[in-house]
Coordinates of C-alpha atoms in Angstrom, one line a residue:
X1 CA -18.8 20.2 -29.8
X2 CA -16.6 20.5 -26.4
X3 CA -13.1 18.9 -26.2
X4 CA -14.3 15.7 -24.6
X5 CA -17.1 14.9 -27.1
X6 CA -13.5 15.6 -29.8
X7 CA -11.5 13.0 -27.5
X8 CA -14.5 10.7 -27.3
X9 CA -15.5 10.4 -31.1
X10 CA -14.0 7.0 -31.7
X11 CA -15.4 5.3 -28.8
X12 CA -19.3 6.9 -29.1
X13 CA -18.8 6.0 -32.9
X14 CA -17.6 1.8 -31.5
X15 CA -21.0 1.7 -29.8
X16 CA -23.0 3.6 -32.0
X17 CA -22.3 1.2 -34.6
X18 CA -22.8 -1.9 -32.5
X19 CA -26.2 -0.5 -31.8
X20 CA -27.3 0.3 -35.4
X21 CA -25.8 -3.4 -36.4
X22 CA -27.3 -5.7 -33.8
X23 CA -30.5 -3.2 -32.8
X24 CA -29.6 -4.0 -29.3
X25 CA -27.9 -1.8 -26.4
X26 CA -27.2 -4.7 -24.6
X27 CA -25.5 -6.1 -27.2
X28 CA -23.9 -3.5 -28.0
X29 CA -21.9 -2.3 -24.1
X30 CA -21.0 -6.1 -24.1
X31 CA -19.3 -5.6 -27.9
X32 CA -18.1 -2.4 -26.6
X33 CA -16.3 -3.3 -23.5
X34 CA -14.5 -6.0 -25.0
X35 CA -13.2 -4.3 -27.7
X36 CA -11.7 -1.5 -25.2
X37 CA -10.4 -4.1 -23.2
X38 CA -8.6 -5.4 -25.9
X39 CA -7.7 -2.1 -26.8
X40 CA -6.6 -1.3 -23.6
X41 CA -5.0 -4.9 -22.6
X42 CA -1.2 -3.7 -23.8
X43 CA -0.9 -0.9 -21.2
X44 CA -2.0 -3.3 -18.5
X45 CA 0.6 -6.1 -19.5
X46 CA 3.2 -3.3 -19.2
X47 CA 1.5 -2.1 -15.9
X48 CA 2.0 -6.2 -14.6
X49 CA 5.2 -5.9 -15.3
X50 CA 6.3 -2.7 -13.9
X51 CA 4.1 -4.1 -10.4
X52 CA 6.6 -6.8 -10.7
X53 CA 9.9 -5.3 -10.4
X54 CA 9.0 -2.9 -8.1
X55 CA 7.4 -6.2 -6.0
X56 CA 11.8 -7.1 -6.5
X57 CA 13.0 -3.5 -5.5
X58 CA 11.0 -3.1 -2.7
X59 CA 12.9 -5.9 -1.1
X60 CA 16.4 -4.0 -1.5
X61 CA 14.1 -0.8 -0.4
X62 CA 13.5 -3.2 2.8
X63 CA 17.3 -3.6 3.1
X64 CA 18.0 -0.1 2.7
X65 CA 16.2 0.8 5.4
X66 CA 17.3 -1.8 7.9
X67 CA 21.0 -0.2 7.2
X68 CA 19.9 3.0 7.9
X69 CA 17.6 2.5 11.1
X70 CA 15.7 5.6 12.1
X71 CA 18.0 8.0 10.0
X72 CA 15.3 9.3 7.7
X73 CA 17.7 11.7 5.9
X74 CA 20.1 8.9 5.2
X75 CA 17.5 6.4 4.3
X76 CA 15.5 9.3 1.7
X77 CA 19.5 9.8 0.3
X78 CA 20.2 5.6 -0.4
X79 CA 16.7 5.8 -1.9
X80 CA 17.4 7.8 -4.4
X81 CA 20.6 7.4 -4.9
X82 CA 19.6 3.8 -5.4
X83 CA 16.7 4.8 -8.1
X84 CA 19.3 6.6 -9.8
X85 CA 21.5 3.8 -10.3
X86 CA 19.0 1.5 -11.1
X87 CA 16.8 4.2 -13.4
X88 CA 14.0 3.2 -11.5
X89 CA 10.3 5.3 -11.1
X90 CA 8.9 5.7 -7.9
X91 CA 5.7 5.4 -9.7
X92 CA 6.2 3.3 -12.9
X93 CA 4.1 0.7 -11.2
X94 CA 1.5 2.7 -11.0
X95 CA 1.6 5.0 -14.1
X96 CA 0.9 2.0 -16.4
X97 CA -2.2 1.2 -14.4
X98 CA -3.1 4.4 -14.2
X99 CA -3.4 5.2 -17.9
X100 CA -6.5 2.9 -18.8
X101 CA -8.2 4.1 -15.4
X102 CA -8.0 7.5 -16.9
X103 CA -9.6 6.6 -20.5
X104 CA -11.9 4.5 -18.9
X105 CA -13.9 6.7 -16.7
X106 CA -14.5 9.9 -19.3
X107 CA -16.3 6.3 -21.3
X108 CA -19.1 6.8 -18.6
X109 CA -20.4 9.6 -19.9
X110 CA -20.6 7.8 -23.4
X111 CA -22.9 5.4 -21.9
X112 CA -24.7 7.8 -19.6
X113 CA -25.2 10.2 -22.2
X114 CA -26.3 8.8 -25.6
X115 CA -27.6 12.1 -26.8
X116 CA -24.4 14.1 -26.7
X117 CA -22.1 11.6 -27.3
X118 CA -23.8 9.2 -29.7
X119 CA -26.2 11.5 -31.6
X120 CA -24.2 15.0 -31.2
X121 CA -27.1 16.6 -29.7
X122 CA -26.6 19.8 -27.3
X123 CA -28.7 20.3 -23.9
X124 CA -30.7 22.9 -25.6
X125 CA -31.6 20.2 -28.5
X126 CA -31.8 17.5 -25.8
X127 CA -34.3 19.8 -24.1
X128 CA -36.4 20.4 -27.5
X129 CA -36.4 16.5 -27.7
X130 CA -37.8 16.3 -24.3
X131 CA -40.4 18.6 -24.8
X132 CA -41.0 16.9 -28.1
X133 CA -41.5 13.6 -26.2
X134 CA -43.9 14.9 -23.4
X135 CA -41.1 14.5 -20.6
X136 CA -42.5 16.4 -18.1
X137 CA -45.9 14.8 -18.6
X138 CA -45.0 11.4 -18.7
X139 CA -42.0 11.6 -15.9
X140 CA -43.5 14.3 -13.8
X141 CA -40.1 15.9 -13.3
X142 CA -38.0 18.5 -15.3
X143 CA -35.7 17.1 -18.0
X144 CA -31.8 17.2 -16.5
X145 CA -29.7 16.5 -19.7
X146 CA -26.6 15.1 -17.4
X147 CA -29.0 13.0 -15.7
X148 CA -32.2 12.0 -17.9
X149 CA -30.6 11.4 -21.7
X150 CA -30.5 7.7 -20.9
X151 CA -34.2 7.8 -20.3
X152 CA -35.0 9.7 -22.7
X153 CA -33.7 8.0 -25.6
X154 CA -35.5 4.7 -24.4
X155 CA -38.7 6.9 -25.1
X156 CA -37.8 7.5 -28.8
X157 CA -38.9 5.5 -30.9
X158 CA -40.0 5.1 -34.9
X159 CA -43.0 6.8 -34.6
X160 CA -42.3 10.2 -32.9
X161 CA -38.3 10.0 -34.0
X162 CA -39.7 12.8 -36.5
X163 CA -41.4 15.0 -34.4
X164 CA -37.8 14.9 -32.2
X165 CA -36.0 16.3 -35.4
X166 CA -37.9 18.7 -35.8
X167 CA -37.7 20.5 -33.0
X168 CA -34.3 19.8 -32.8
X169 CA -33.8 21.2 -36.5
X170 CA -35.3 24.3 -35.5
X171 CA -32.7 24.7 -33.5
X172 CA -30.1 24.7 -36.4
X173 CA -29.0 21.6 -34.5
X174 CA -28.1 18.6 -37.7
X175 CA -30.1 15.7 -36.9
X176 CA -28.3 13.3 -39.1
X177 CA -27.2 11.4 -36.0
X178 CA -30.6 10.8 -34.2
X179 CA -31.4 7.2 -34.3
X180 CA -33.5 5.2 -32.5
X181 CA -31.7 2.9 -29.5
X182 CA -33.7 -0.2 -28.5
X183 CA -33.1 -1.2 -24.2
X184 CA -34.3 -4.3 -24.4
X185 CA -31.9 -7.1 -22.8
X186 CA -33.1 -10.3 -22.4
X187 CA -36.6 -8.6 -20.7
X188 CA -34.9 -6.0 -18.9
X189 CA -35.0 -2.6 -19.7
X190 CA -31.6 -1.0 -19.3
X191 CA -32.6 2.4 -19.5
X192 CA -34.2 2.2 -16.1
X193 CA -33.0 2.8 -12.6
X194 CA -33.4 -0.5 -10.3
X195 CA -35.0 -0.8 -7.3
X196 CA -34.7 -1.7 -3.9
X197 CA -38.5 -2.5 -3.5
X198 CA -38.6 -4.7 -6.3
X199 CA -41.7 -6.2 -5.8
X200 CA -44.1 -3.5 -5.5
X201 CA -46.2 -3.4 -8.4
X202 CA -46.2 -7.4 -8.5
X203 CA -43.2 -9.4 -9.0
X204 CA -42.3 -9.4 -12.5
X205 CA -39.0 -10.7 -14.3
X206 CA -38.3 -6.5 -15.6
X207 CA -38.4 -5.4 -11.9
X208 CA -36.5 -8.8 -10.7
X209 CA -34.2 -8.7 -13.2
X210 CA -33.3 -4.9 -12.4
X211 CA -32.9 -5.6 -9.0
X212 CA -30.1 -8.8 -9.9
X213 CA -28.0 -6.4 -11.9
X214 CA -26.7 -4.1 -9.0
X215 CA -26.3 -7.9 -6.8
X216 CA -24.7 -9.8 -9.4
X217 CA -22.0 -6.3 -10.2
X218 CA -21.1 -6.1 -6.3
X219 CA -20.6 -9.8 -5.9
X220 CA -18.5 -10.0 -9.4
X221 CA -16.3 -6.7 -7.9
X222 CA -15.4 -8.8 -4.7
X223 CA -14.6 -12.5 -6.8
X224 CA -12.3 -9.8 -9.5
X225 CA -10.2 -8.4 -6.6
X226 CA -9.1 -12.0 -4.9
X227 CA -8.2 -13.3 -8.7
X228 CA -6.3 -10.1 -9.2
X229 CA -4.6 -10.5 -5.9
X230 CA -3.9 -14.9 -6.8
X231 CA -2.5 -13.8 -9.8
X232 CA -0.2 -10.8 -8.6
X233 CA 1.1 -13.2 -6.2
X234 CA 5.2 -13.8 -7.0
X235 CA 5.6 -16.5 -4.2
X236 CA 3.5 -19.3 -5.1
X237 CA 4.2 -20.9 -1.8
X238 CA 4.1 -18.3 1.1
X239 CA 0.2 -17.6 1.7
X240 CA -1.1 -13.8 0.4
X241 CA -1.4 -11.3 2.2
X242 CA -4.2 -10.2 4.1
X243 CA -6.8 -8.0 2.4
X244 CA -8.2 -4.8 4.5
X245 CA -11.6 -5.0 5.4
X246 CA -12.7 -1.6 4.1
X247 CA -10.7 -2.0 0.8
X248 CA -12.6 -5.7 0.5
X249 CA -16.3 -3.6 0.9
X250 CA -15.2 -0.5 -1.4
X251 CA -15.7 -2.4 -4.6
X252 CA -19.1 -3.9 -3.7
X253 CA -20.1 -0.8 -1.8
X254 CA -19.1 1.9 -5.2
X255 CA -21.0 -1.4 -7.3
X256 CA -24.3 -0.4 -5.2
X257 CA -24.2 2.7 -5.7
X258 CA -23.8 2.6 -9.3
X259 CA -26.5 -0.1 -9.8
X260 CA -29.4 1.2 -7.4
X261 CA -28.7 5.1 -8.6
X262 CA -27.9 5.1 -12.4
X263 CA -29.9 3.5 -15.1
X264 CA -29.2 -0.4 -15.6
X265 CA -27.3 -0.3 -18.8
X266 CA -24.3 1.6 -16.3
X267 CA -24.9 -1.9 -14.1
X268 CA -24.3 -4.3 -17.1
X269 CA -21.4 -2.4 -18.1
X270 CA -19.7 -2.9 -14.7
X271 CA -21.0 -6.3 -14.8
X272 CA -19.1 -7.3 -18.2
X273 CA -16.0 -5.3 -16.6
X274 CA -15.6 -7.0 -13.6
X275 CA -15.9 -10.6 -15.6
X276 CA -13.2 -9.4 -18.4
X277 CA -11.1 -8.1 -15.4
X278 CA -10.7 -11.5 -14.2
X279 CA -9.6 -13.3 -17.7
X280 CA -7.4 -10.1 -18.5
X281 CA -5.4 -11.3 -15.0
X282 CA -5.3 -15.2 -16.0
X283 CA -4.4 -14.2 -19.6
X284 CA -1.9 -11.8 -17.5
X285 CA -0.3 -14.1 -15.5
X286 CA 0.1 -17.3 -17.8
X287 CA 2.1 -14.7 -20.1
X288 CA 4.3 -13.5 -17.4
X289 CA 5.0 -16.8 -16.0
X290 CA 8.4 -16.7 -16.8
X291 CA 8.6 -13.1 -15.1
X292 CA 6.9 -13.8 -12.0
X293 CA 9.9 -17.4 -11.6
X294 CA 12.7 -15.0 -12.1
X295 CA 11.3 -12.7 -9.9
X296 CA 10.7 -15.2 -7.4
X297 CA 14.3 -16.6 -7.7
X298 CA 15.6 -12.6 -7.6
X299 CA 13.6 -12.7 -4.6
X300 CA 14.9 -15.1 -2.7
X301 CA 18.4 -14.4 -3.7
X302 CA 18.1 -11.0 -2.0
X303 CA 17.0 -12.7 1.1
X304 CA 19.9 -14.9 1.1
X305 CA 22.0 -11.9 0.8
X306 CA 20.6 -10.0 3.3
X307 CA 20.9 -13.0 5.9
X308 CA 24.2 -13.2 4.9
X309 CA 25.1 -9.3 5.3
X310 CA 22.9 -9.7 9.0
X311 CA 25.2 -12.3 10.1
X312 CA 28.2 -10.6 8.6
X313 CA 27.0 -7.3 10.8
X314 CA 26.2 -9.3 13.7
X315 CA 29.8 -11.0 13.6
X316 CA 31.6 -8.0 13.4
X317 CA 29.5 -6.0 16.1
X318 CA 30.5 -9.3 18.4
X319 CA 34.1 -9.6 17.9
X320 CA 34.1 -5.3 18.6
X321 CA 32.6 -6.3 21.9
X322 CA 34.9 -9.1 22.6
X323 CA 37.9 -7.1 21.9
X324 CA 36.4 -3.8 24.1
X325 CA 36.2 -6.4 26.6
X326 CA 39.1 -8.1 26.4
X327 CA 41.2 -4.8 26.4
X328 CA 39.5 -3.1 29.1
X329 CA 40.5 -1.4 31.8
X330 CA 41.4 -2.7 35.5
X331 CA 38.2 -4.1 37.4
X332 CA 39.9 -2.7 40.3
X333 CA 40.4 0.8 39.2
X334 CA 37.4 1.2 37.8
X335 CA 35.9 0.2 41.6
X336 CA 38.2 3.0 43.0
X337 CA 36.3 5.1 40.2
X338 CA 32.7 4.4 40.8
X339 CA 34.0 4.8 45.0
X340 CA 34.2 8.2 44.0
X341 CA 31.4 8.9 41.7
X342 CA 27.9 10.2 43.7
X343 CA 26.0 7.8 45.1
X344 CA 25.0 6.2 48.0
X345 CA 27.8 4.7 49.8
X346 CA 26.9 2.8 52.8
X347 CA 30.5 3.7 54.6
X348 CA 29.6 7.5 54.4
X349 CA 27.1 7.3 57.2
X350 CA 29.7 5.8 59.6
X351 CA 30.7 7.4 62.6
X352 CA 33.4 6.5 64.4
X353 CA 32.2 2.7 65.1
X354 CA 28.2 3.3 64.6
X355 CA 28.3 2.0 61.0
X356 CA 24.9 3.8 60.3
X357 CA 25.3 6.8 62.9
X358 CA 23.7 9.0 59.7
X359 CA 21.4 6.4 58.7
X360 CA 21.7 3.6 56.2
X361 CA 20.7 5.5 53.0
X362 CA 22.7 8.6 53.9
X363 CA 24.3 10.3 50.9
X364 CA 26.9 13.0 51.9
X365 CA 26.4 13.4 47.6
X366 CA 22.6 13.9 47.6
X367 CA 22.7 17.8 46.9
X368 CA 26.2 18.0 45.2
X369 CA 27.7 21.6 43.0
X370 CA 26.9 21.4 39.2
X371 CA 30.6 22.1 37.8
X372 CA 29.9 24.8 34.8
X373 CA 30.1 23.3 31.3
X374 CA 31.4 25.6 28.3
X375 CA 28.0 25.3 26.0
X376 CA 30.7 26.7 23.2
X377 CA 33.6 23.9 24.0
X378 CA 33.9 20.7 22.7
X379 CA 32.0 17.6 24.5
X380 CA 34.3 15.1 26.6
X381 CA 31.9 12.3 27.1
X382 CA 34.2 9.9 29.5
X383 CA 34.2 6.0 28.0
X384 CA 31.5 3.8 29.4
X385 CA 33.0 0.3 30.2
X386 CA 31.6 -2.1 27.4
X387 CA 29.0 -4.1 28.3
X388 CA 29.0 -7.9 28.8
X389 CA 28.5 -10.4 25.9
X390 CA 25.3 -12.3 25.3
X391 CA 24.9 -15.9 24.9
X392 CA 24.5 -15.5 21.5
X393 CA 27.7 -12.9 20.6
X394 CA 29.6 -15.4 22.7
X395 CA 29.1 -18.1 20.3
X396 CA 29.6 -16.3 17.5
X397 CA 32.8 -15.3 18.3
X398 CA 33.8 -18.2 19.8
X399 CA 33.1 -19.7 16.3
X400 CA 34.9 -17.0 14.6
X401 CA 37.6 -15.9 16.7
X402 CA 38.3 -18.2 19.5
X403 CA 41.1 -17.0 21.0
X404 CA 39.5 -13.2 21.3
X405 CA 36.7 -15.2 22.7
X406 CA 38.8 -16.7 25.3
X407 CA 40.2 -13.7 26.0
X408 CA 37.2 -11.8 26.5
X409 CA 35.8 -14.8 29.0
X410 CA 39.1 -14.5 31.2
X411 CA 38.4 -10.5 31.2
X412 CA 34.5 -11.2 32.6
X413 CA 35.6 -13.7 35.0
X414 CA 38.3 -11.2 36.3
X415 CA 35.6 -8.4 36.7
X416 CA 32.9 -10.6 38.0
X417 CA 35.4 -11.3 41.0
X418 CA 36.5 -8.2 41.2
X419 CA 33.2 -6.9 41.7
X420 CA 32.3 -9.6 44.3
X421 CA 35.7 -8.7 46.1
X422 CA 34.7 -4.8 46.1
X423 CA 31.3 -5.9 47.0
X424 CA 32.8 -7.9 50.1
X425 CA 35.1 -5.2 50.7
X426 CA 32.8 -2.2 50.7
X427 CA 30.9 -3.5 54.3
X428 CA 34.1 -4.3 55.6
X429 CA 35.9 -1.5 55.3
X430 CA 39.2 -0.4 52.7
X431 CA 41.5 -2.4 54.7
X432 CA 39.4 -5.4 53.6
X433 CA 39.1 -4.2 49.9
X434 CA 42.9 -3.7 49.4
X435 CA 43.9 -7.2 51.4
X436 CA 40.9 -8.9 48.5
X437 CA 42.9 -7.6 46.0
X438 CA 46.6 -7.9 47.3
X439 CA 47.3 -10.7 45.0
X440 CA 45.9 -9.3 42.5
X441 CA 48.4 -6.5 42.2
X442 CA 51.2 -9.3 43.0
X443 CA 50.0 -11.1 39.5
X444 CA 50.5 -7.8 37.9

């Protein structure tokens, strides 16, 4: 006996049982997947609840990375400083769900393989029984033990369950757990694989049947994933989100193959999980009805904040601006200082009194020395002149601080006819610049 037949023991004895009692397999997966639902049901309440508060802390995530823009060393620093704080798990929404995933899939192999599981029968004694049984004759293929145990034990039955223990007690193998499993559901024998050509060899309810199972287990998969995704759903009002296309087909694709390549009793299990699935998630959510209003009203208080905090920012940033504005420097010396920045300057092409002896677009700049740059010294960037406000800054500061407002208006409106003036006084000449801004310098 290998360690997963050791961790298995309680479930292949749950089934075992429920086949003995009612003498039907059917029967007995349906019994059997309830009970491990029920079983299971407390790790996926805890699951639901860890989904919901990281459904709340992704929100402040959200925030977290607005503050921190495209700095991905800061933002990876607030994040976990912030799980720290809050002794929050990355994955504690997902380690809860992730627990009954991992018990149920080794349960598979319970149902796939009745004679090591269920009877305690090893591939050597499995092979005896198949030999016992006439596999090869009947099947005209070569027993696979991982593959053909489902099949086989539909062949057992009261009158050669004898000849199968003996060979098998040749083997020194106990035979105490052999008993005989009956496959019969409703007409439909689960021990067989369905088929896509259903009706050849006549149309009859076994192959019909067979054929629904695999149908019925991909349409069920789609209907369980939109419940669990209504129920998940915090905001009642705001519509859910869109699904992906290719995670909508994986269910009903991985259902297929299942149901059209593994023996039908795999099919109805997946049928009855899918169906369970759904009433866990209403059972789920009318219990956490209270958690899913708090987290909605957590929810939307965040939101409020973080409009608040944007509006806060968005002030603040404003009233920087207006003030930069307001104290900047003189429109007219900063013309004198973009005169002698490179460029094209229009009066540079003048000779004597042909304004464009040179040509209009000469630039005596156009080729000018590279001054050297100590790579080891420290950077002098020069200040850039701060930028006009927007409609939108204007009013915010005009609403929070009007009179920086007003002075940042008059500053515009001095530089807008400054520039105009150095504009004017550029194709006319210097004489005409300084006489635009003679009284000017007499205000000052």
């Amino acid at each position: 006996m290998d360690i997963w037949q050791i961790l298995m023991t309680p479930f292949s004895l749950l089934l075992k049982t429920f086949c003995q009692v009612f003498d039907s397999y059917g029967i007995a997966l349906i019994l059997f997947t309830v009970v491990v639902k029920i079983i299971l049901f407390p790790l996926h309440l805890k699951g639901k609840k860890s989904m919901i508060k990281m459904n709340i802390i992704n929100g402040q995530l959200q925030e977290i990375q607005k503050r921190c823009g495209n700095d991905k060393e800061k933002y990876n620093q607030e994040v976990q400083r912030f799980y720290a704080e809050n002794n929050v798990s990355p994955l504690g929404g997902c380690g809860w769900n992730m627990i009954p995933m991992l018990i149920l899939w080794p349960l598979y192999a319970i149902i796939r393989r009745p004679l090591k599981y269920m009877m305690n029968l090893t591939e050597a004694a499995s092979v005896k029984v198949a030999e016992a049984l006439g596999w090869s004759a009947r099947m005209n293929t070569q027993f696979i033990p991982n593959s053909h145990e489902l099949m086989l034990s539909s062949m057992m039955n009261a009158s050669n369950l004898e000849a199968a223990k003996a060979e098998v007690a040749a083997l020194g193998v106990s035979t105490a757990g052999m008993f005989v499993i009956n496959f019969d559901f409703f007409g439909i024998d689960l021990s067989k694989i369905p088929q896509l050509k259903f009706w050849e060899g006549g149309l009859e309810w076994a192959s019909v049947g067979l054929f629904l199972l695999p149908v019925i287990s991909a349409g069920l998969s789609v209907v369980s994933m939109f419940v669990t995704q209504k129920t998940n759903q915090i905001n009642k009002d705001q519509a859910p989100p869109k699904m992906n296309l290719s995670l909508i087909l994986l269910g009903p694709i991985m259902s297929l193959f299942i149901g059209f390549g593994l023996p039908a009793g795999m099919c109805l299990y997946w049928i009855i999980n899918s169906l369970l699935i759904m009433v866990q998630e209403v059972i789920c959510g009318r219990m956490l009805r209270k958690d899913y209003e708090a987290a909605q009203k957590e929810m939307e208080e965040q939101q409020k904040k973080a409009k608040e905090a944007e509006k806060e920012r968005r002030r603040a940033a404003a009233e920087k601006k207006a003030a930069a504005i307001a104290a900047g420097k003189d429109p007219k010396k900063a013309h004198q200082k973009r005169k002698q920045e490179p460029g094209v300057d229009h009066t540079a092409s003048r000779e004597g009194l042909r304004a464009y002896a040179r040509g209009r677009a000469y630039d005596p700049n156009r080729y000018p020395v590279t001054p050297y740059i100590d790579p080891n010294g420290p950077a002098k960037p020069e200040p850039e002149e701060p930028a006009a406000l927007t409609e939108e800054e204007k009013a915010i500061v005009a609403q929070s601080n009007p009179e920086l407002a007003a002075r940042a208006q008059a500053a515009e409106e001095k530089a807008g006819k400054m520039e105009s003036a150095a504009g004017e006084a550029t194709s006319g000449g210097d004489g005409d610049y300084e006489e635009a801004y003679a009284g000017d310098d007499e205000e000052n």
